[in-house]
Amino acid sequence: MPNIVLSGAVLNSDNLGCVALTYSAVKMLDEVAERLGAEFSYTILELSYDKKGCERSKSLMCDRLGISASSVEVIPMGSSMSVKAKVRHCLENRAMRSRIKGSLALFDLTAGDSFSDIYGLERLERYAEPMDYAVGCGTPLILGPQTFGPFKSDEGRALAERVFGGVALAVARDGLSAQCFEEVCGKAASASTDLAFGLPFDAEALKLPHTDAPRVALNASGLLYDESLENTVKAFELKVDYRVFVHRVIEGLLDNGYEVHLVPHVGADMAVNRVLSERYPCIIAHALADTPVDAKNLICQMDLLIGSRMHATIAALSSGTAVVPVAYSRKFEGLFGGVGYKHVVDLASCTTDDAVAAVLDAARSREVLASEAARARATADEKLNVARDALTACLGGLLNR
């Protein structure tokens, strides 16, 4: 059975957005295999590997996607970034390289938005390691739908030029990223959308208690509320005071009779939700879901989601739920603009007053937003077919070599 290695794709993580990409990638690759009359097995290179956690995470994914656990293996992603790393990860490096060398292709997602140096150059260099090895050993490299850029440093741009130049196929998840890819390496990337638009969900899986009040979910980001909560370099600036923004949005929603739910999508969001629950005892705080599918099953019960984690907002839009994406980087603009959804509040360009007013206005217009979300969802489905078709052509060609 041909094996596809997935890098920049995680299962054992409390970042449900990154995990959603892995689920959605495996789902799409299985769809491509069916088109080709083939079957694929998958090796996932796990960045945060522990055997027990990875086995549990694999079991959950296979259950939610309805696929055989025997077709998926999870191994550690090695590292050779220093002499110390080479020694420490010697066996992991050997296993990783063996799988890449013997695979049909390396399918990389770079965590969806990390093929950029806005989170720090070291993070980008770490993600690039298996890609460099694939290109060096002759294994076809496929860059799955993701954000490319921006690159703030010469070093980041040089790394991108090196990797981009060796790909067999690149699929961007928005037009801005496709443009960036071409500017960096002179080659074309297909323009699709985020794989998580195809993440399955079950609107009947979860039933919340009846209420006559409109349900509004707030997904407050731990990274933006208190950057010490998350081990991520924040190489971007906001014009909005995010804490004040969150507090005023909650107060405005409560004053207008909404039932407010706190819905985390990353582990760091839980700490913020505890603070907010103490400050506003009447709001309803939810635990971090076991899987991104379970999170989507909750989000689709809401009348509106206001979110700063992009994949929480994708879960809303792709389930037909009204949503206000609260953006901190250009990835929001590129992605939602690409599917024709314009109700994005940009924290880097508007004032705190303007951001709060825009969100509360959207809450009052949630039926209109829900209608526009349904249209955007249909557009996203069409754009996912761009990726599906490109992967079918590429992998079909590789199978017939």
Short mmCIF file of C-alpha atoms in Angstrom, two decimals:
data_model
loop_
_atom_site.label_atom_id
_atom_site.label_comp_id
_atom_site.label_asym_id
_atom_site.label_seq_id
_atom_site.Cartn_x
_atom_site.Cartn_y
_atom_site.Cartn_z
CA MET A 1 0.00 0.00 0.00
CA PRO A 2 1.52 3.38 -0.97
CA ASN A 3 2.42 5.43 2.08
CA ILE A 4 2.11 9.22 2.38
CA VAL A 5 4.09 10.96 5.11
CA LEU A 6 2.43 14.01 6.67
CA SER A 7 4.64 16.71 8.18
CA GLY A 8 3.62 19.97 9.82
CA ALA A 9 0.49 18.03 10.79
CA VAL A 10 -0.16 17.10 14.41
CA LEU A 11 -2.51 14.92 16.42
CA ASN A 12 -1.13 15.07 19.97
CA SER A 13 -1.83 18.75 20.54
CA ASP A 14 -4.23 20.97 22.44
CA ASN A 15 -4.39 23.25 19.39
CA LEU A 16 -7.59 21.98 17.79
CA GLY A 17 -7.00 24.11 14.68
CA CYS A 18 -3.77 22.30 13.88
CA VAL A 19 -5.39 18.94 14.62
CA ALA A 20 -8.35 19.87 12.39
CA LEU A 21 -5.93 20.29 9.50
CA THR A 22 -4.55 16.80 10.05
CA TYR A 23 -8.02 15.26 10.19
CA SER A 24 -9.06 17.15 7.07
CA ALA A 25 -5.88 16.26 5.18
CA VAL A 26 -6.33 12.54 5.85
CA LYS A 27 -10.00 12.81 4.86
CA MET A 28 -9.16 14.52 1.56
CA LEU A 29 -6.30 12.14 0.76
CA ASP A 30 -8.67 9.21 1.33
CA GLU A 31 -11.13 10.85 -1.08
CA VAL A 32 -8.34 11.19 -3.66
CA ALA A 33 -7.37 7.53 -3.16
CA GLU A 34 -10.97 6.52 -3.84
CA ARG A 35 -10.97 8.57 -7.05
CA LEU A 36 -7.79 6.79 -8.13
CA GLY A 37 -8.99 3.32 -7.16
CA ALA A 38 -6.14 3.09 -4.65
CA GLU A 39 -5.61 2.91 -0.90
CA PHE A 40 -3.08 4.97 1.04
CA SER A 41 -1.51 4.45 4.42
CA TYR A 42 -0.29 7.44 6.42
CA THR A 43 2.69 8.24 8.62
CA ILE A 44 2.25 11.37 10.72
CA LEU A 45 5.42 13.08 11.95
CA GLU A 46 4.42 14.25 15.42
CA LEU A 47 6.17 17.32 16.77
CA SER A 48 5.16 16.67 20.41
CA TYR A 49 5.48 12.92 20.63
CA ASP A 50 4.58 10.72 23.55
CA LYS A 51 3.48 7.19 22.78
CA LYS A 52 0.40 7.02 24.98
CA GLY A 53 -0.92 10.44 23.94
CA CYS A 54 -0.32 9.79 20.25
CA GLU A 55 -2.05 6.40 20.33
CA ARG A 56 -5.09 7.97 22.01
CA SER A 57 -5.12 10.84 19.51
CA LYS A 58 -4.80 8.45 16.58
CA SER A 59 -7.66 6.34 17.90
CA LEU A 60 -9.89 9.42 18.25
CA MET A 61 -9.12 10.58 14.70
CA CYS A 62 -9.78 7.17 13.18
CA ASP A 63 -13.07 6.94 15.10
CA ARG A 64 -14.28 10.40 14.08
CA LEU A 65 -13.28 9.88 10.42
CA GLY A 66 -14.42 6.26 10.24
CA ILE A 67 -11.08 4.94 8.98
CA SER A 68 -9.00 1.92 9.97
CA ALA A 69 -6.42 2.53 12.69
CA SER A 70 -4.10 0.09 10.91
CA SER A 71 -3.71 2.55 8.03
CA VAL A 72 -2.18 5.27 10.26
CA GLU A 73 1.05 5.39 12.24
CA VAL A 74 2.40 8.26 14.32
CA ILE A 75 6.15 8.63 14.83
CA PRO A 76 8.31 11.41 16.28
CA MET A 77 9.51 14.18 14.01
CA GLY A 78 13.28 14.20 14.37
CA SER A 79 15.58 17.20 14.39
CA SER A 80 19.07 18.00 13.16
CA MET A 81 19.09 21.73 13.89
CA SER A 82 22.19 21.40 16.10
CA VAL A 83 24.82 18.83 17.00
CA LYS A 84 23.03 18.30 20.31
CA ALA A 85 19.71 17.75 18.50
CA LYS A 86 21.32 15.27 16.10
CA VAL A 87 22.60 13.18 19.01
CA ARG A 88 19.39 13.46 21.04
CA HIS A 89 17.12 12.61 18.09
CA CYS A 90 19.40 10.08 16.39
CA LEU A 91 16.90 7.19 16.33
CA GLU A 92 13.97 9.51 15.57
CA ASN A 93 15.87 11.03 12.65
CA ARG A 94 16.64 7.58 11.28
CA ALA A 95 12.98 6.51 11.45
CA MET A 96 11.72 9.77 9.98
CA ARG A 97 14.14 9.68 7.08
CA SER A 98 13.42 6.04 6.38
CA ARG A 99 9.68 6.72 6.12
CA ILE A 100 10.17 9.79 3.93
CA LYS A 101 12.58 8.02 1.62
CA GLY A 102 10.25 5.04 1.17
CA SER A 103 7.03 7.02 0.73
CA LEU A 104 4.99 7.98 -2.31
CA ALA A 105 5.20 11.64 -1.21
CA LEU A 106 5.74 13.97 1.71
CA PHE A 107 2.57 16.01 2.25
CA ASP A 108 3.32 19.10 4.33
CA LEU A 109 0.95 21.53 6.03
CA THR A 110 3.39 23.60 8.17
CA ALA A 111 0.60 23.87 10.80
CA GLY A 112 -1.49 25.80 8.27
CA ASP A 113 -0.02 29.23 8.89
CA SER A 114 3.61 28.65 9.89
CA PHE A 115 5.30 28.87 6.49
CA SER A 116 6.17 32.38 7.57
CA ASP A 117 8.58 34.00 9.99
CA ILE A 118 5.93 36.02 11.88
CA TYR A 119 6.15 33.42 14.66
CA GLY A 120 9.95 33.49 14.63
CA LEU A 121 12.57 32.10 12.23
CA GLU A 122 13.45 29.12 14.43
CA ARG A 123 9.90 27.75 14.19
CA LEU A 124 10.01 27.97 10.38
CA GLU A 125 13.42 26.29 10.26
CA ARG A 126 12.12 23.45 12.44
CA TYR A 127 9.16 22.80 10.17
CA ALA A 128 11.40 22.89 7.08
CA GLU A 129 13.62 19.99 8.17
CA PRO A 130 11.56 17.09 6.72
CA MET A 131 10.84 19.11 3.59
CA ASP A 132 14.54 19.68 2.97
CA TYR A 133 15.21 15.99 3.48
CA ALA A 134 12.44 14.96 1.05
CA VAL A 135 13.79 17.22 -1.67
CA GLY A 136 17.32 16.01 -1.03
CA CYS A 137 16.46 12.30 -1.23
CA GLY A 138 14.16 12.61 -4.25
CA THR A 139 10.80 12.06 -2.52
CA PRO A 140 8.13 14.28 -4.11
CA LEU A 141 7.21 17.18 -1.83
CA ILE A 142 3.60 18.36 -1.81
CA LEU A 143 2.73 21.55 0.04
CA GLY A 144 -0.91 21.14 1.00
CA PRO A 145 -3.32 24.06 1.34
CA GLN A 146 -1.74 26.58 3.69
CA THR A 147 -0.70 30.21 4.08
CA PHE A 148 2.58 31.16 2.42
CA GLY A 149 4.26 34.21 3.96
CA PRO A 150 4.59 36.92 4.90
CA PHE A 151 8.38 36.90 5.29
CA LYS A 152 9.79 39.70 7.42
CA SER A 153 13.43 38.64 7.24
CA ASP A 154 15.89 37.90 4.45
CA GLU A 155 16.62 34.54 6.11
CA GLY A 156 12.95 33.55 6.11
CA ARG A 157 12.54 34.49 2.47
CA ALA A 158 15.70 32.57 1.50
CA LEU A 159 14.42 29.46 3.28
CA ALA A 160 11.10 29.75 1.46
CA GLU A 161 12.82 30.16 -1.89
CA ARG A 162 14.88 27.02 -1.24
CA VAL A 163 11.89 24.86 -0.28
CA PHE A 164 9.42 26.27 -2.80
CA GLY A 165 11.88 25.59 -5.60
CA GLY A 166 11.83 21.84 -4.88
CA VAL A 167 8.10 21.10 -4.70
CA ALA A 168 6.16 18.72 -6.91
CA LEU A 169 2.90 20.54 -6.08
CA ALA A 170 1.98 23.58 -4.02
CA VAL A 171 -1.56 24.48 -3.02
CA ALA A 172 -2.22 27.81 -1.29
CA ARG A 173 -5.26 28.33 0.86
CA ASP A 174 -5.89 31.83 -0.46
CA GLY A 175 -4.99 34.10 -3.36
CA LEU A 176 -2.57 36.23 -1.32
CA SER A 177 -0.56 33.12 -0.48
CA ALA A 178 -0.55 31.94 -4.08
CA GLN A 179 0.77 35.37 -5.08
CA CYS A 180 3.44 35.20 -2.36
CA PHE A 181 4.55 31.74 -3.53
CA GLU A 182 4.98 32.95 -7.10
CA GLU A 183 6.83 36.11 -6.02
CA VAL A 184 9.30 34.06 -3.98
CA CYS A 185 10.12 31.29 -6.46
CA GLY A 186 8.63 32.22 -9.83
CA LYS A 187 6.43 29.11 -9.91
CA ALA A 188 2.65 28.89 -9.69
CA ALA A 189 0.65 27.49 -6.78
CA SER A 190 -2.96 26.36 -7.06
CA ALA A 191 -5.30 28.59 -5.04
CA SER A 192 -7.77 26.64 -2.92
CA THR A 193 -8.96 27.22 0.63
CA ASP A 194 -8.39 25.81 4.11
CA LEU A 195 -8.75 22.04 4.37
CA ALA A 196 -10.73 22.41 7.61
CA PHE A 197 -13.73 23.65 5.63
CA GLY A 198 -14.13 19.95 4.85
CA LEU A 199 -13.94 18.79 8.48
CA PRO A 200 -17.01 16.62 9.18
CA PHE A 201 -19.52 17.44 11.91
CA ASP A 202 -22.83 16.14 13.24
CA ALA A 203 -25.44 18.75 14.11
CA GLU A 204 -27.40 16.11 16.07
CA ALA A 205 -24.48 14.88 18.18
CA LEU A 206 -24.94 17.48 20.91
CA LYS A 207 -28.02 19.18 22.27
CA LEU A 208 -27.75 22.20 24.56
CA PRO A 209 -30.49 23.09 27.08
CA HIS A 210 -33.32 25.15 25.63
CA THR A 211 -33.09 28.92 25.86
CA ASP A 212 -35.09 31.75 24.33
CA ALA A 213 -32.00 33.97 24.30
CA PRO A 214 -29.72 34.00 21.26
CA ARG A 215 -26.60 31.91 21.89
CA VAL A 216 -23.32 33.69 21.18
CA ALA A 217 -20.02 31.87 21.49
CA LEU A 218 -16.88 33.85 22.24
CA ASN A 219 -13.57 32.25 21.35
CA ALA A 220 -11.05 34.41 23.21
CA SER A 221 -7.42 33.77 22.29
CA GLY A 222 -4.91 33.04 25.04
CA LEU A 223 -2.13 34.24 22.74
CA LEU A 224 -3.72 37.68 22.34
CA TYR A 225 -5.14 38.05 25.85
CA ASP A 226 -1.92 37.08 27.65
CA GLU A 227 0.99 36.00 25.46
CA SER A 228 2.74 34.39 28.43
CA LEU A 229 0.11 31.64 28.28
CA GLU A 230 1.37 30.29 24.95
CA ASN A 231 4.84 29.34 23.77
CA THR A 232 4.53 31.20 20.47
CA VAL A 233 6.55 34.19 19.30
CA LYS A 234 4.11 37.03 18.57
CA ALA A 235 5.79 38.96 15.77
CA PHE A 236 2.80 41.20 15.04
CA GLU A 237 1.27 44.31 16.57
CA LEU A 238 -2.35 45.05 17.37
CA LYS A 239 -3.94 48.48 17.35
CA VAL A 240 -6.70 47.16 19.62
CA ASP A 241 -6.28 46.57 23.36
CA TYR A 242 -7.41 42.95 23.21
CA ARG A 243 -8.28 42.53 26.88
CA VAL A 244 -10.43 45.66 26.88
CA PHE A 245 -12.01 44.51 23.62
CA VAL A 246 -12.97 41.11 25.06
CA HIS A 247 -14.38 42.62 28.26
CA ARG A 248 -16.45 45.21 26.45
CA VAL A 249 -17.81 42.69 23.94
CA ILE A 250 -18.95 40.38 26.76
CA GLU A 251 -20.53 43.29 28.65
CA GLY A 252 -22.30 44.51 25.50
CA LEU A 253 -23.66 41.03 24.75
CA LEU A 254 -24.89 40.50 28.31
CA ASP A 255 -26.49 43.95 28.44
CA ASN A 256 -28.44 43.06 25.28
CA GLY A 257 -29.79 39.75 26.60
CA TYR A 258 -27.55 37.25 24.81
CA GLU A 259 -26.55 33.92 26.33
CA VAL A 260 -22.75 34.02 26.18
CA HIS A 261 -20.67 30.85 25.84
CA LEU A 262 -16.89 30.64 26.10
CA VAL A 263 -15.59 28.12 23.56
CA PRO A 264 -11.84 27.40 23.64
CA HIS A 265 -9.98 26.06 20.60
CA VAL A 266 -6.44 25.93 22.05
CA GLY A 267 -5.34 24.90 25.52
CA ALA A 268 -4.11 28.42 26.35
CA ASP A 269 -7.66 29.71 25.83
CA MET A 270 -8.79 27.78 28.91
CA ALA A 271 -6.76 29.99 31.25
CA VAL A 272 -8.40 33.09 29.74
CA ASN A 273 -11.82 31.52 30.11
CA ARG A 274 -11.22 30.89 33.81
CA VAL A 275 -10.39 34.58 34.28
CA LEU A 276 -13.46 35.63 32.31
CA SER A 277 -15.73 33.21 34.18
CA GLU A 278 -14.67 34.75 37.49
CA ARG A 279 -15.22 38.25 36.13
CA TYR A 280 -18.60 37.39 34.55
CA PRO A 281 -20.18 34.51 36.55
CA CYS A 282 -23.30 34.29 34.36
CA ILE A 283 -21.47 33.23 31.19
CA ILE A 284 -21.21 29.54 30.26
CA ALA A 285 -17.68 28.16 29.94
CA HIS A 286 -17.05 24.98 27.96
CA ALA A 287 -14.11 22.60 28.32
CA LEU A 288 -11.66 22.12 25.48
CA ALA A 289 -13.17 19.45 23.22
CA ASP A 290 -11.47 16.09 22.76
CA THR A 291 -11.28 16.56 18.99
CA PRO A 292 -11.90 19.31 16.42
CA VAL A 293 -14.97 17.38 15.25
CA ASP A 294 -16.44 17.57 18.75
CA ALA A 295 -15.64 21.30 18.89
CA LYS A 296 -17.43 21.82 15.58
CA ASN A 297 -20.43 19.85 16.88
CA LEU A 298 -20.66 22.42 19.71
CA ILE A 299 -20.03 25.49 17.58
CA CYS A 300 -22.78 24.59 15.11
CA GLN A 301 -25.31 24.86 17.99
CA MET A 302 -24.59 28.59 18.33
CA ASP A 303 -26.41 31.51 16.71
CA LEU A 304 -23.12 33.40 16.35
CA LEU A 305 -19.44 32.81 17.02
CA ILE A 306 -16.98 35.64 17.65
CA GLY A 307 -13.53 34.15 17.32
CA SER A 308 -9.83 34.95 17.31
CA ARG A 309 -8.66 31.39 16.56
CA MET A 310 -9.02 31.07 12.83
CA HIS A 311 -10.04 27.42 12.85
CA ALA A 312 -12.77 28.07 15.38
CA THR A 313 -14.19 30.61 12.93
CA ILE A 314 -13.79 28.16 10.04
CA ALA A 315 -15.73 25.58 12.06
CA ALA A 316 -18.54 28.11 12.40
CA LEU A 317 -18.65 29.23 8.79
CA SER A 318 -18.37 25.70 7.39
CA SER A 319 -21.31 24.57 9.52
CA GLY A 320 -23.45 27.49 8.33
CA THR A 321 -23.15 29.41 11.62
CA ALA A 322 -22.94 33.20 11.63
CA VAL A 323 -19.41 34.24 12.53
CA VAL A 324 -17.25 37.29 13.18
CA PRO A 325 -13.58 36.41 12.59
CA VAL A 326 -11.47 38.69 14.78
CA ALA A 327 -8.20 38.92 12.87
CA TYR A 328 -4.63 39.48 14.04
CA SER A 329 -2.82 38.62 10.79
CA ARG A 330 -3.39 38.77 7.05
CA LYS A 331 -4.24 35.04 6.94
CA PHE A 332 -7.81 35.91 7.99
CA GLU A 333 -8.27 38.45 5.21
CA GLY A 334 -6.88 36.12 2.57
CA LEU A 335 -8.89 33.11 3.65
CA PHE A 336 -12.29 34.67 4.29
CA GLY A 337 -11.98 37.11 1.41
CA GLY A 338 -11.28 34.14 -0.83
CA VAL A 339 -14.67 32.60 -0.04
CA GLY A 340 -16.51 35.92 -0.24
CA TYR A 341 -17.09 36.48 3.47
CA LYS A 342 -16.43 40.10 4.39
CA HIS A 343 -17.36 40.32 8.07
CA VAL A 344 -13.81 40.25 9.42
CA VAL A 345 -12.74 42.64 12.19
CA ASP A 346 -9.04 43.47 11.83
CA LEU A 347 -7.43 44.14 15.21
CA ALA A 348 -4.28 45.45 13.55
CA SER A 349 -6.01 48.30 11.73
CA CYS A 350 -9.04 49.47 13.72
CA THR A 351 -9.40 51.05 17.16
CA THR A 352 -10.77 49.24 20.19
CA ASP A 353 -13.99 51.29 20.01
CA ASP A 354 -14.48 50.47 16.34
CA ALA A 355 -13.78 46.76 16.87
CA VAL A 356 -16.28 46.49 19.74
CA ALA A 357 -18.94 48.38 17.75
CA ALA A 358 -18.42 46.17 14.68
CA VAL A 359 -18.81 42.97 16.70
CA LEU A 360 -21.95 44.13 18.52
CA ASP A 361 -23.46 45.35 15.23
CA ALA A 362 -22.77 41.90 13.76
CA ALA A 363 -24.54 40.24 16.70
CA ARG A 364 -27.64 42.26 15.89
CA SER A 365 -27.38 41.23 12.23
CA ARG A 366 -26.62 37.55 12.84
CA GLU A 367 -29.40 36.26 10.54
CA VAL A 368 -27.82 38.17 7.64
CA LEU A 369 -24.40 36.82 8.58
CA ALA A 370 -25.76 33.26 8.73
CA SER A 371 -27.12 33.62 5.20
CA GLU A 372 -23.80 34.95 3.95
CA ALA A 373 -21.95 32.18 5.81
CA ALA A 374 -24.02 29.60 3.94
CA ARG A 375 -23.04 31.16 0.60
CA ALA A 376 -19.38 31.31 1.64
CA ARG A 377 -19.55 27.66 2.67
CA ALA A 378 -20.69 26.74 -0.84
CA THR A 379 -17.81 28.74 -2.31
CA ALA A 380 -15.38 27.00 0.04
CA ASP A 381 -16.67 23.61 -1.13
CA GLU A 382 -15.92 24.62 -4.73
CA LYS A 383 -12.43 25.77 -3.77
CA LEU A 384 -11.73 22.53 -1.93
CA ASN A 385 -12.31 20.79 -5.25
CA VAL A 386 -9.35 22.77 -6.65
CA ALA A 387 -7.11 21.08 -4.07
CA ARG A 388 -8.79 17.71 -4.56
CA ASP A 389 -8.30 17.87 -8.34
CA ALA A 390 -4.68 19.02 -8.06
CA LEU A 391 -3.87 16.22 -5.61
CA THR A 392 -5.62 13.66 -7.79
CA ALA A 393 -3.53 14.67 -10.81
CA CYS A 394 -0.28 14.78 -8.84
CA LEU A 395 -0.69 11.57 -6.86
CA GLY A 396 -2.15 9.76 -9.86
CA GLY A 397 0.97 10.64 -11.80
CA LEU A 398 3.19 9.44 -8.96
CA LEU A 399 1.33 6.12 -8.73
CA ASN A 400 1.82 5.57 -12.47
CA ARG A 401 5.56 6.28 -12.52
#
